[in-house]
Amino acid sequence: MGTLNKYIFKQVFAATVMTVAIFVFVLVVGNVMKEVMGELAAGRMSVGFFLYIVALLIPGVIPYALPMGMLTGILLVFGRMSASSEVTAMKACGRSIYSMASPVFFLAICASVFSVGINFYYAPLADYTYKSALKNLIRNNPLQFIHPGSFIRDFPGYVIYADSSDGKELNSFKIWELDEKGRVRVSIQAKKGVLSYDDDTDEIRLTLSDGTAERSKESDPEDLKSVLPAARFDEAVIKLPLNDIIGNRDTAKRKLSLMTFGELLEARETWHPRPAGKTTPELAYRDKIEVQLQIQKNFAMAFSIFSMVLLAVPLGIKVSRTETFANLALALALAMTYYMATVLISWLEKYPHLRPDILIWIPNIAFQCFGALLMWRASKN
């Protein structure tokens, strides 16, 4: 009995490690392509810093990769065992489905506990460190955002262009301020522009020399004939808030997803994402539910591993295929169903009276009930 349990445990563990590594790689590559590949290609960061950023992305994708990896690994192992009649032979020897699945359930419980630690500490800490590293990279060298000969649209509400650069100076500088509809409201041209970082206000200061500024009429900004007369200036300063493009550095205003378990518990009474004095009792209750939703979501995501494992064992036996792609497709379909349900429930955070912090457990309960039913039916066959 012990030898057989060890055999199943080793098979599932090896398959899980392989599939989790694959999913981590895919998710990290997706985040890298979206977040930092452009920065590396543009020469804004070194290769060493790029690898450091990639390492920080790994803890954040583990909560998603671990359930999918375990689900896929179990489908692969039990599907192969069923296809090669190993399951039938074990049943003939008096082994039940429950005894065959016991080492898998033990692995799932260990993985769920591990995922709790990742979700509540390592993932938010790594994600916050990742965002802070990008902020510090920009603050140390704000000029890296401006590439001569290219239109820069990184700052919301502005388009920036410079013909060339000389050290920290930009030559033939142009900047357009846009309205809410993306229309040009103010157009500024200057012979030179100098960028600097103001640590007190967390802003990039753009000092322009020897230029002109034109303003469009608010009634019709697109009518070129309605442009007001140009105003000349010897020097002008434009402030570009850095938090518009990379977020606020104040830890008290961090997103809930970047908070550890202790910070979330404290935030239940103190977290209000709006200016001081504008929080009503109703809004305070909604804020509290949002914090509780984040806490329960982290727990639910961790224990989704056990839910998917409970479903994967009977499905792996029933599918009875050794084809990797068939099992992978089934695992992805189940995982996407779970994540879509979680996302839909998360959208209810603006309706605290529906208690989304409790409803977030519905996908887990549904998967576990369906899995228990399949396990019972498999044990009878």
GROMACS .gro file of C-alpha atoms in nm:
model
  381
    1MET     CA    1   0.000   0.000   0.000
    2GLY     CA    2   0.272   0.242   0.100
    3THR     CA    3   0.476   0.165  -0.211
    4LEU     CA    4   0.177   0.229  -0.439
    5ASN     CA    5   0.099   0.560  -0.269
    6LYS     CA    6   0.460   0.667  -0.310
    7TYR     CA    7   0.446   0.572  -0.679
    8ILE     CA    8   0.133   0.783  -0.739
    9PHE     CA    9   0.275   1.071  -0.532
   10LYS     CA   10   0.602   1.076  -0.729
   11GLN     CA   11   0.422   1.057  -1.064
   12VAL     CA   12   0.184   1.341  -0.979
   13PHE     CA   13   0.456   1.551  -0.815
   14ALA     CA   14   0.688   1.523  -1.117
   15ALA     CA   15   0.408   1.602  -1.363
   16THR     CA   16   0.292   1.896  -1.148
   17VAL     CA   17   0.640   2.048  -1.125
   18MET     CA   18   0.677   2.024  -1.502
   19THR     CA   19   0.336   2.173  -1.586
   20VAL     CA   20   0.361   2.449  -1.321
   21ALA     CA   21   0.700   2.548  -1.465
   22ILE     CA   22   0.547   2.565  -1.813
   23PHE     CA   23   0.257   2.782  -1.697
   24VAL     CA   24   0.490   3.009  -1.496
   25PHE     CA   25   0.708   3.053  -1.805
   26VAL     CA   26   0.410   3.135  -2.028
   27LEU     CA   27   0.258   3.382  -1.780
   28VAL     CA   28   0.592   3.551  -1.706
   29VAL     CA   29   0.667   3.588  -2.078
   30GLY     CA   30   0.323   3.742  -2.129
   31ASN     CA   31   0.384   3.995  -1.851
   32VAL     CA   32   0.735   4.069  -1.976
   33MET     CA   33   0.611   4.136  -2.329
   34LYS     CA   34   0.340   4.364  -2.192
   35GLU     CA   35   0.530   4.549  -1.920
   36VAL     CA   36   0.906   4.569  -1.974
   37MET     CA   37   1.014   4.432  -2.313
   38GLY     CA   38   0.958   4.771  -2.470
   39GLU     CA   39   1.173   4.935  -2.203
   40LEU     CA   40   1.456   4.688  -2.270
   41ALA     CA   41   1.430   4.729  -2.648
   42ALA     CA   42   1.434   5.108  -2.610
   43GLY     CA   43   1.751   5.089  -2.402
   44ARG     CA   44   1.585   5.220  -2.085
   45MET     CA   45   1.715   4.934  -1.869
   46SER     CA   46   2.017   4.707  -1.856
   47VAL     CA   47   2.005   4.332  -1.910
   48GLY     CA   48   2.085   4.273  -1.542
   49PHE     CA   49   1.799   4.495  -1.428
   50PHE     CA   50   1.571   4.325  -1.681
   51LEU     CA   51   1.650   3.981  -1.534
   52TYR     CA   52   1.586   4.119  -1.184
   53ILE     CA   53   1.244   4.244  -1.297
   54VAL     CA   54   1.163   3.905  -1.452
   55ALA     CA   55   1.250   3.732  -1.123
   56LEU     CA   56   1.012   3.967  -0.938
   57LEU     CA   57   0.729   3.872  -1.174
   58ILE     CA   58   0.746   3.501  -1.085
   59PRO     CA   59   0.576   3.511  -0.738
   60GLY     CA   60   0.286   3.708  -0.887
   61VAL     CA   61   0.201   3.440  -1.144
   62ILE     CA   62   0.241   3.138  -0.914
   63PRO     CA   63  -0.114   3.175  -0.766
   64TYR     CA   64  -0.248   3.123  -1.121
   65ALA     CA   65   0.009   2.873  -1.245
   66LEU     CA   66  -0.011   2.639  -0.945
   67PRO     CA   67  -0.382   2.542  -0.974
   68MET     CA   68  -0.356   2.500  -1.352
   69GLY     CA   69  -0.032   2.305  -1.318
   70MET     CA   70  -0.169   2.063  -1.059
   71LEU     CA   71  -0.488   2.018  -1.259
   72THR     CA   72  -0.293   1.940  -1.575
   73GLY     CA   73  -0.044   1.714  -1.398
   74ILE     CA   74  -0.319   1.502  -1.239
   75LEU     CA   75  -0.510   1.474  -1.567
   76LEU     CA   76  -0.191   1.358  -1.738
   77VAL     CA   77  -0.098   1.101  -1.473
   78PHE     CA   78  -0.443   0.951  -1.409
   79GLY     CA   79  -0.529   0.965  -1.777
   80ARG     CA   80  -0.218   0.763  -1.858
   81MET     CA   81  -0.284   0.521  -1.572
   82SER     CA   82  -0.641   0.470  -1.689
   83ALA     CA   83  -0.539   0.424  -2.051
   84SER     CA   84  -0.279   0.162  -1.958
   85SER     CA   85  -0.533  -0.022  -1.734
   86GLU     CA   86  -0.332   0.052  -1.418
   87VAL     CA   87  -0.643   0.189  -1.250
   88THR     CA   88  -0.835  -0.128  -1.335
   89ALA     CA   89  -0.554  -0.342  -1.194
   90MET     CA   90  -0.548  -0.140  -0.870
   91LYS     CA   91  -0.924  -0.181  -0.830
   92ALA     CA   92  -0.886  -0.556  -0.888
   93CYS     CA   93  -0.637  -0.560  -0.600
   94GLY     CA   94  -0.894  -0.401  -0.371
   95ARG     CA   95  -0.779  -0.042  -0.396
   96SER     CA   96  -1.054   0.221  -0.398
   97ILE     CA   97  -1.052   0.550  -0.585
   98TYR     CA   98  -1.023   0.730  -0.252
   99SER     CA   99  -0.712   0.541  -0.144
  100MET     CA  100  -0.551   0.598  -0.486
  101ALA     CA  101  -0.629   0.970  -0.461
  102SER     CA  102  -0.513   1.012  -0.099
  103PRO     CA  103  -0.148   1.100  -0.186
  104VAL     CA  104  -0.280   1.348  -0.444
  105PHE     CA  105  -0.506   1.513  -0.186
  106PHE     CA  106  -0.214   1.536   0.055
  107LEU     CA  107  -0.011   1.710  -0.216
  108ALA     CA  108  -0.304   1.944  -0.289
  109ILE     CA  109  -0.336   2.044   0.078
  110CYS     CA  110   0.037   2.118   0.098
  111ALA     CA  111   0.018   2.321  -0.225
  112SER     CA  112  -0.285   2.517  -0.093
  113VAL     CA  113  -0.102   2.609   0.228
  114PHE     CA  114   0.203   2.710   0.024
  115SER     CA  115  -0.021   2.921  -0.202
  116VAL     CA  116  -0.167   3.103   0.101
  117GLY     CA  117   0.182   3.221   0.189
  118ILE     CA  118   0.247   3.326  -0.171
  119ASN     CA  119  -0.087   3.510  -0.206
  120PHE     CA  120  -0.063   3.700   0.122
  121TYR     CA  121   0.305   3.778   0.142
  122TYR     CA  122   0.550   3.694  -0.134
  123ALA     CA  123   0.332   3.785  -0.435
  124PRO     CA  124   0.225   4.133  -0.311
  125LEU     CA  125   0.574   4.202  -0.177
  126ALA     CA  126   0.739   4.104  -0.508
  127ASP     CA  127   0.481   4.299  -0.709
  128TYR     CA  128   0.532   4.611  -0.498
  129THR     CA  129   0.911   4.574  -0.524
  130TYR     CA  130   0.876   4.535  -0.900
  131LYS     CA  131   0.672   4.854  -0.936
  132SER     CA  132   0.904   5.043  -0.701
  133ALA     CA  133   1.208   4.932  -0.901
  134LEU     CA  134   1.055   5.069  -1.220
  135LYS     CA  135   0.971   5.396  -1.043
  136ASN     CA  136   1.324   5.436  -0.913
  137LEU     CA  137   1.464   5.362  -1.258
  138ILE     CA  138   1.261   5.649  -1.401
  139ARG     CA  139   1.332   5.888  -1.113
  140ASN     CA  140   1.706   5.834  -1.141
  141ASN     CA  141   1.703   5.916  -1.511
  142PRO     CA  142   1.385   6.097  -1.622
  143LEU     CA  143   1.543   6.179  -1.959
  144GLN     CA  144   1.509   5.813  -2.058
  145PHE     CA  145   1.142   5.874  -2.127
  146ILE     CA  146   1.220   6.115  -2.410
  147HIS     CA  147   1.367   5.959  -2.723
  148PRO     CA  148   1.461   6.215  -2.990
  149GLY     CA  149   1.274   6.170  -3.315
  150SER     CA  150   0.982   5.986  -3.150
  151PHE     CA  151   0.643   6.103  -3.030
  152ILE     CA  152   0.616   6.023  -2.659
  153ARG     CA  153   0.267   5.942  -2.532
  154ASP     CA  154   0.356   5.791  -2.194
  155PHE     CA  155   0.226   6.090  -2.000
  156PRO     CA  156  -0.158   6.100  -2.001
  157GLY     CA  157  -0.284   6.424  -2.151
  158TYR     CA  158   0.042   6.510  -2.327
  159VAL     CA  159   0.232   6.432  -2.647
  160ILE     CA  160   0.604   6.516  -2.643
  161TYR     CA  161   0.857   6.539  -2.925
  162ALA     CA  162   1.222   6.648  -2.952
  163ASP     CA  163   1.445   6.656  -3.260
  164SER     CA  164   1.768   6.575  -3.075
  165SER     CA  165   1.932   6.570  -2.732
  166ASP     CA  166   2.258   6.702  -2.591
  167GLY     CA  167   2.324   6.553  -2.249
  168LYS     CA  168   2.026   6.651  -2.036
  169GLU     CA  169   1.906   6.911  -2.287
  170LEU     CA  170   1.651   6.845  -2.560
  171ASN     CA  171   1.667   7.053  -2.876
  172SER     CA  172   1.372   7.176  -3.087
  173PHE     CA  173   1.128   7.063  -2.822
  174LYS     CA  174   0.752   7.038  -2.880
  175ILE     CA  175   0.475   6.946  -2.639
  176TRP     CA  176   0.101   6.925  -2.696
  177GLU     CA  177  -0.151   6.929  -2.410
  178LEU     CA  178  -0.467   6.731  -2.491
  179ASP     CA  179  -0.822   6.757  -2.360
  180GLU     CA  180  -1.040   6.466  -2.244
  181LYS     CA  181  -1.124   6.375  -2.605
  182GLY     CA  182  -0.761   6.371  -2.718
  183ARG     CA  183  -0.778   6.704  -2.901
  184VAL     CA  184  -0.492   6.955  -2.885
  185ARG     CA  185  -0.567   7.224  -2.628
  186VAL     CA  186  -0.224   7.386  -2.593
  187SER     CA  187   0.071   7.366  -2.831
  188ILE     CA  188   0.419   7.468  -2.709
  189GLN     CA  189   0.744   7.491  -2.903
  190ALA     CA  190   1.082   7.573  -2.755
  191LYS     CA  191   1.443   7.575  -2.871
  192LYS     CA  192   1.558   7.383  -2.565
  193GLY     CA  193   1.409   7.173  -2.287
  194VAL     CA  194   1.568   7.036  -1.969
  195LEU     CA  195   1.418   6.750  -1.765
  196SER     CA  196   1.472   6.707  -1.390
  197TYR     CA  197   1.306   6.517  -1.109
  198ASP     CA  198   1.150   6.689  -0.806
  199ASP     CA  199   1.161   6.446  -0.513
  200ASP     CA  200   0.934   6.658  -0.291
  201THR     CA  201   0.640   6.655  -0.532
  202ASP     CA  202   0.728   6.331  -0.716
  203GLU     CA  203   0.713   6.515  -1.048
  204ILE     CA  204   0.923   6.547  -1.360
  205ARG     CA  205   0.997   6.916  -1.419
  206LEU     CA  206   1.029   7.024  -1.779
  207THR     CA  207   1.204   7.362  -1.810
  208LEU     CA  208   1.161   7.518  -2.156
  209SER     CA  209   1.366   7.805  -2.296
  210ASP     CA  210   1.294   8.054  -2.575
  211GLY     CA  211   0.963   7.933  -2.709
  212THR     CA  212   0.603   8.007  -2.801
  213ALA     CA  213   0.269   7.875  -2.679
  214GLU     CA  214  -0.064   7.862  -2.864
  215ARG     CA  215  -0.401   7.783  -2.710
  216SER     CA  216  -0.710   7.660  -2.895
  217LYS     CA  217  -1.054   7.786  -2.811
  218GLU     CA  218  -1.238   7.545  -2.581
  219SER     CA  219  -1.553   7.569  -2.795
  220ASP     CA  220  -1.382   7.407  -3.097
  221PRO     CA  221  -1.021   7.295  -3.042
  222GLU     CA  222  -1.002   7.132  -3.386
  223ASP     CA  223  -1.073   7.457  -3.572
  224LEU     CA  224  -0.726   7.584  -3.667
  225LYS     CA  225  -0.867   7.928  -3.745
  226SER     CA  226  -0.982   7.970  -3.385
  227VAL     CA  227  -0.631   7.936  -3.238
  228LEU     CA  228  -0.552   8.226  -3.009
  229PRO     CA  229  -0.242   8.440  -3.082
  230ALA     CA  230   0.089   8.280  -2.987
  231ALA     CA  231   0.254   8.396  -2.666
  232ARG     CA  232   0.633   8.410  -2.646
  233PHE     CA  233   0.831   8.322  -2.334
  234ASP     CA  234   1.194   8.317  -2.228
  235GLU     CA  235   1.144   8.034  -1.978
  236ALA     CA  236   0.850   7.817  -1.879
  237VAL     CA  237   0.815   7.520  -1.641
  238ILE     CA  238   0.579   7.228  -1.701
  239LYS     CA  239   0.523   6.970  -1.427
  240LEU     CA  240   0.447   6.612  -1.527
  241PRO     CA  241   0.325   6.403  -1.228
  242LEU     CA  242   0.518   6.079  -1.230
  243ASN     CA  243   0.236   5.888  -1.060
  244ASP     CA  244   0.023   5.941  -1.372
  245ILE     CA  245   0.229   5.682  -1.556
  246ILE     CA  246   0.376   5.457  -1.286
  247GLY     CA  247   0.146   5.497  -0.986
  248ASN     CA  248   0.170   5.668  -0.652
  249ARG     CA  249   0.469   5.585  -0.433
  250ASP     CA  250   0.280   5.650  -0.109
  251THR     CA  251   0.243   5.311   0.059
  252ALA     CA  252  -0.073   5.430   0.232
  253LYS     CA  253  -0.238   5.461  -0.110
  254ARG     CA  254  -0.128   5.125  -0.242
  255LYS     CA  255  -0.371   4.902  -0.424
  256LEU     CA  256  -0.523   4.623  -0.220
  257SER     CA  257  -0.359   4.362  -0.442
  258LEU     CA  258  -0.017   4.495  -0.331
  259MET     CA  259  -0.087   4.457   0.042
  260THR     CA  260   0.024   4.172   0.265
  261PHE     CA  261  -0.214   3.994   0.504
  262GLY     CA  262  -0.126   4.219   0.798
  263GLU     CA  263  -0.172   4.533   0.589
  264LEU     CA  264  -0.509   4.409   0.464
  265LEU     CA  265  -0.632   4.347   0.818
  266GLU     CA  266  -0.530   4.701   0.911
  267ALA     CA  267  -0.682   4.841   0.592
  268ARG     CA  268  -1.030   4.710   0.679
  269GLU     CA  269  -1.078   5.016   0.901
  270THR     CA  270  -0.839   5.267   0.743
  271TRP     CA  271  -0.839   5.214   0.364
  272HIS     CA  272  -1.043   5.479   0.181
  273PRO     CA  273  -0.937   5.546  -0.182
  274ARG     CA  274  -1.060   5.905  -0.195
  275PRO     CA  275  -0.965   6.247  -0.054
  276ALA     CA  276  -0.995   6.288   0.323
  277GLY     CA  277  -1.330   6.418   0.438
  278LYS     CA  278  -1.528   6.270   0.150
  279THR     CA  279  -1.591   5.929   0.307
  280THR     CA  280  -1.950   5.870   0.417
  281PRO     CA  281  -2.062   5.574   0.633
  282GLU     CA  282  -2.202   5.406   0.321
  283LEU     CA  283  -1.875   5.450   0.130
  284ALA     CA  284  -1.676   5.335   0.434
  285TYR     CA  285  -1.881   5.013   0.443
  286ARG     CA  286  -1.819   4.960   0.071
  287ASP     CA  287  -1.446   5.014   0.123
  288LYS     CA  288  -1.446   4.759   0.404
  289ILE     CA  289  -1.621   4.503   0.184
  290GLU     CA  290  -1.362   4.563  -0.090
  291VAL     CA  291  -1.082   4.489   0.154
  292GLN     CA  292  -1.260   4.178   0.282
  293LEU     CA  293  -1.317   4.070  -0.078
  294GLN     CA  294  -0.942   4.091  -0.144
  295ILE     CA  295  -0.870   3.884   0.168
  296GLN     CA  296  -1.127   3.618   0.083
  297LYS     CA  297  -1.019   3.617  -0.281
  298ASN     CA  298  -0.660   3.540  -0.179
  299PHE     CA  299  -0.780   3.252   0.039
  300ALA     CA  300  -1.018   3.125  -0.229
  301MET     CA  301  -0.746   3.133  -0.494
  302ALA     CA  302  -0.517   2.929  -0.268
  303PHE     CA  303  -0.779   2.664  -0.195
  304SER     CA  304  -0.885   2.649  -0.560
  305ILE     CA  305  -0.595   2.405  -0.588
  306PHE     CA  306  -0.780   2.151  -0.372
  307SER     CA  307  -1.105   2.220  -0.561
  308MET     CA  308  -0.946   2.152  -0.897
  309VAL     CA  309  -0.762   1.844  -0.771
  310LEU     CA  310  -1.089   1.699  -0.640
  311LEU     CA  311  -1.232   1.748  -0.987
  312ALA     CA  312  -0.922   1.637  -1.176
  313VAL     CA  313  -0.888   1.286  -1.027
  314PRO     CA  314  -1.220   1.143  -1.151
  315LEU     CA  315  -1.195   1.337  -1.476
  316GLY     CA  316  -0.846   1.200  -1.538
  317ILE     CA  317  -0.975   0.847  -1.493
  318LYS     CA  318  -1.281   0.913  -1.708
  319VAL     CA  319  -1.097   1.087  -1.992
  320SER     CA  320  -0.868   0.787  -2.022
  321ARG     CA  321  -0.633   0.944  -2.272
  322THR     CA  322  -0.258   0.977  -2.285
  323GLU     CA  323  -0.261   1.264  -2.535
  324THR     CA  324  -0.097   1.564  -2.373
  325PHE     CA  325  -0.289   1.822  -2.573
  326ALA     CA  326  -0.629   1.670  -2.490
  327ASN     CA  327  -0.558   1.681  -2.117
  328LEU     CA  328  -0.404   2.027  -2.143
  329ALA     CA  329  -0.711   2.161  -2.326
  330LEU     CA  330  -0.940   2.014  -2.060
  331ALA     CA  331  -0.731   2.165  -1.781
  332LEU     CA  332  -0.732   2.507  -1.943
  333ALA     CA  333  -1.110   2.493  -1.998
  334LEU     CA  334  -1.171   2.410  -1.631
  335ALA     CA  335  -0.924   2.673  -1.506
  336MET     CA  336  -1.069   2.943  -1.730
  337THR     CA  337  -1.420   2.857  -1.610
  338TYR     CA  338  -1.306   2.902  -1.251
  339TYR     CA  339  -1.119   3.228  -1.317
  340MET     CA  340  -1.405   3.376  -1.522
  341ALA     CA  341  -1.648   3.302  -1.238
  342THR     CA  342  -1.408   3.465  -0.992
  343VAL     CA  343  -1.374   3.775  -1.212
  344LEU     CA  344  -1.752   3.807  -1.252
  345ILE     CA  345  -1.802   3.792  -0.876
  346SER     CA  346  -1.519   4.044  -0.822
  347TRP     CA  347  -1.713   4.294  -1.032
  348LEU     CA  348  -1.975   4.300  -0.756
  349GLU     CA  349  -1.737   4.490  -0.527
  350LYS     CA  350  -1.933   4.809  -0.594
  351TYR     CA  351  -2.247   4.641  -0.458
  352PRO     CA  352  -2.148   4.560  -0.098
  353HIS     CA  353  -2.502   4.462   0.003
  354LEU     CA  354  -2.461   4.150  -0.216
  355ARG     CA  355  -2.160   4.047  -0.001
  356PRO     CA  356  -1.915   3.959  -0.281
  357ASP     CA  357  -1.661   3.869  -0.011
  358ILE     CA  358  -1.880   3.564   0.062
  359LEU     CA  359  -1.991   3.496  -0.295
  360ILE     CA  360  -1.625   3.466  -0.401
  361TRP     CA  361  -1.630   3.114  -0.252
  362ILE     CA  362  -1.906   2.996  -0.491
  363PRO     CA  363  -1.664   2.869  -0.763
  364ASN     CA  364  -1.474   2.666  -0.501
  365ILE     CA  365  -1.793   2.518  -0.357
  366ALA     CA  366  -1.929   2.438  -0.705
  367PHE     CA  367  -1.605   2.269  -0.815
  368GLN     CA  368  -1.580   2.070  -0.492
  369CYS     CA  369  -1.942   1.953  -0.507
  370PHE     CA  370  -1.909   1.850  -0.870
  371GLY     CA  371  -1.576   1.681  -0.799
  372ALA     CA  372  -1.718   1.494  -0.499
  373LEU     CA  373  -2.008   1.373  -0.715
  374LEU     CA  374  -1.769   1.249  -0.985
  375MET     CA  375  -1.552   1.081  -0.723
  376TRP     CA  376  -1.856   0.901  -0.581
  377ARG     CA  377  -1.967   0.786  -0.927
  378ALA     CA  378  -1.613   0.671  -1.014
  379SER     CA  379  -1.594   0.469  -0.691
  380LYS     CA  380  -1.917   0.288  -0.784
  381ASN     CA  381  -1.802   0.188  -1.132
   0.00000   0.00000   0.00000
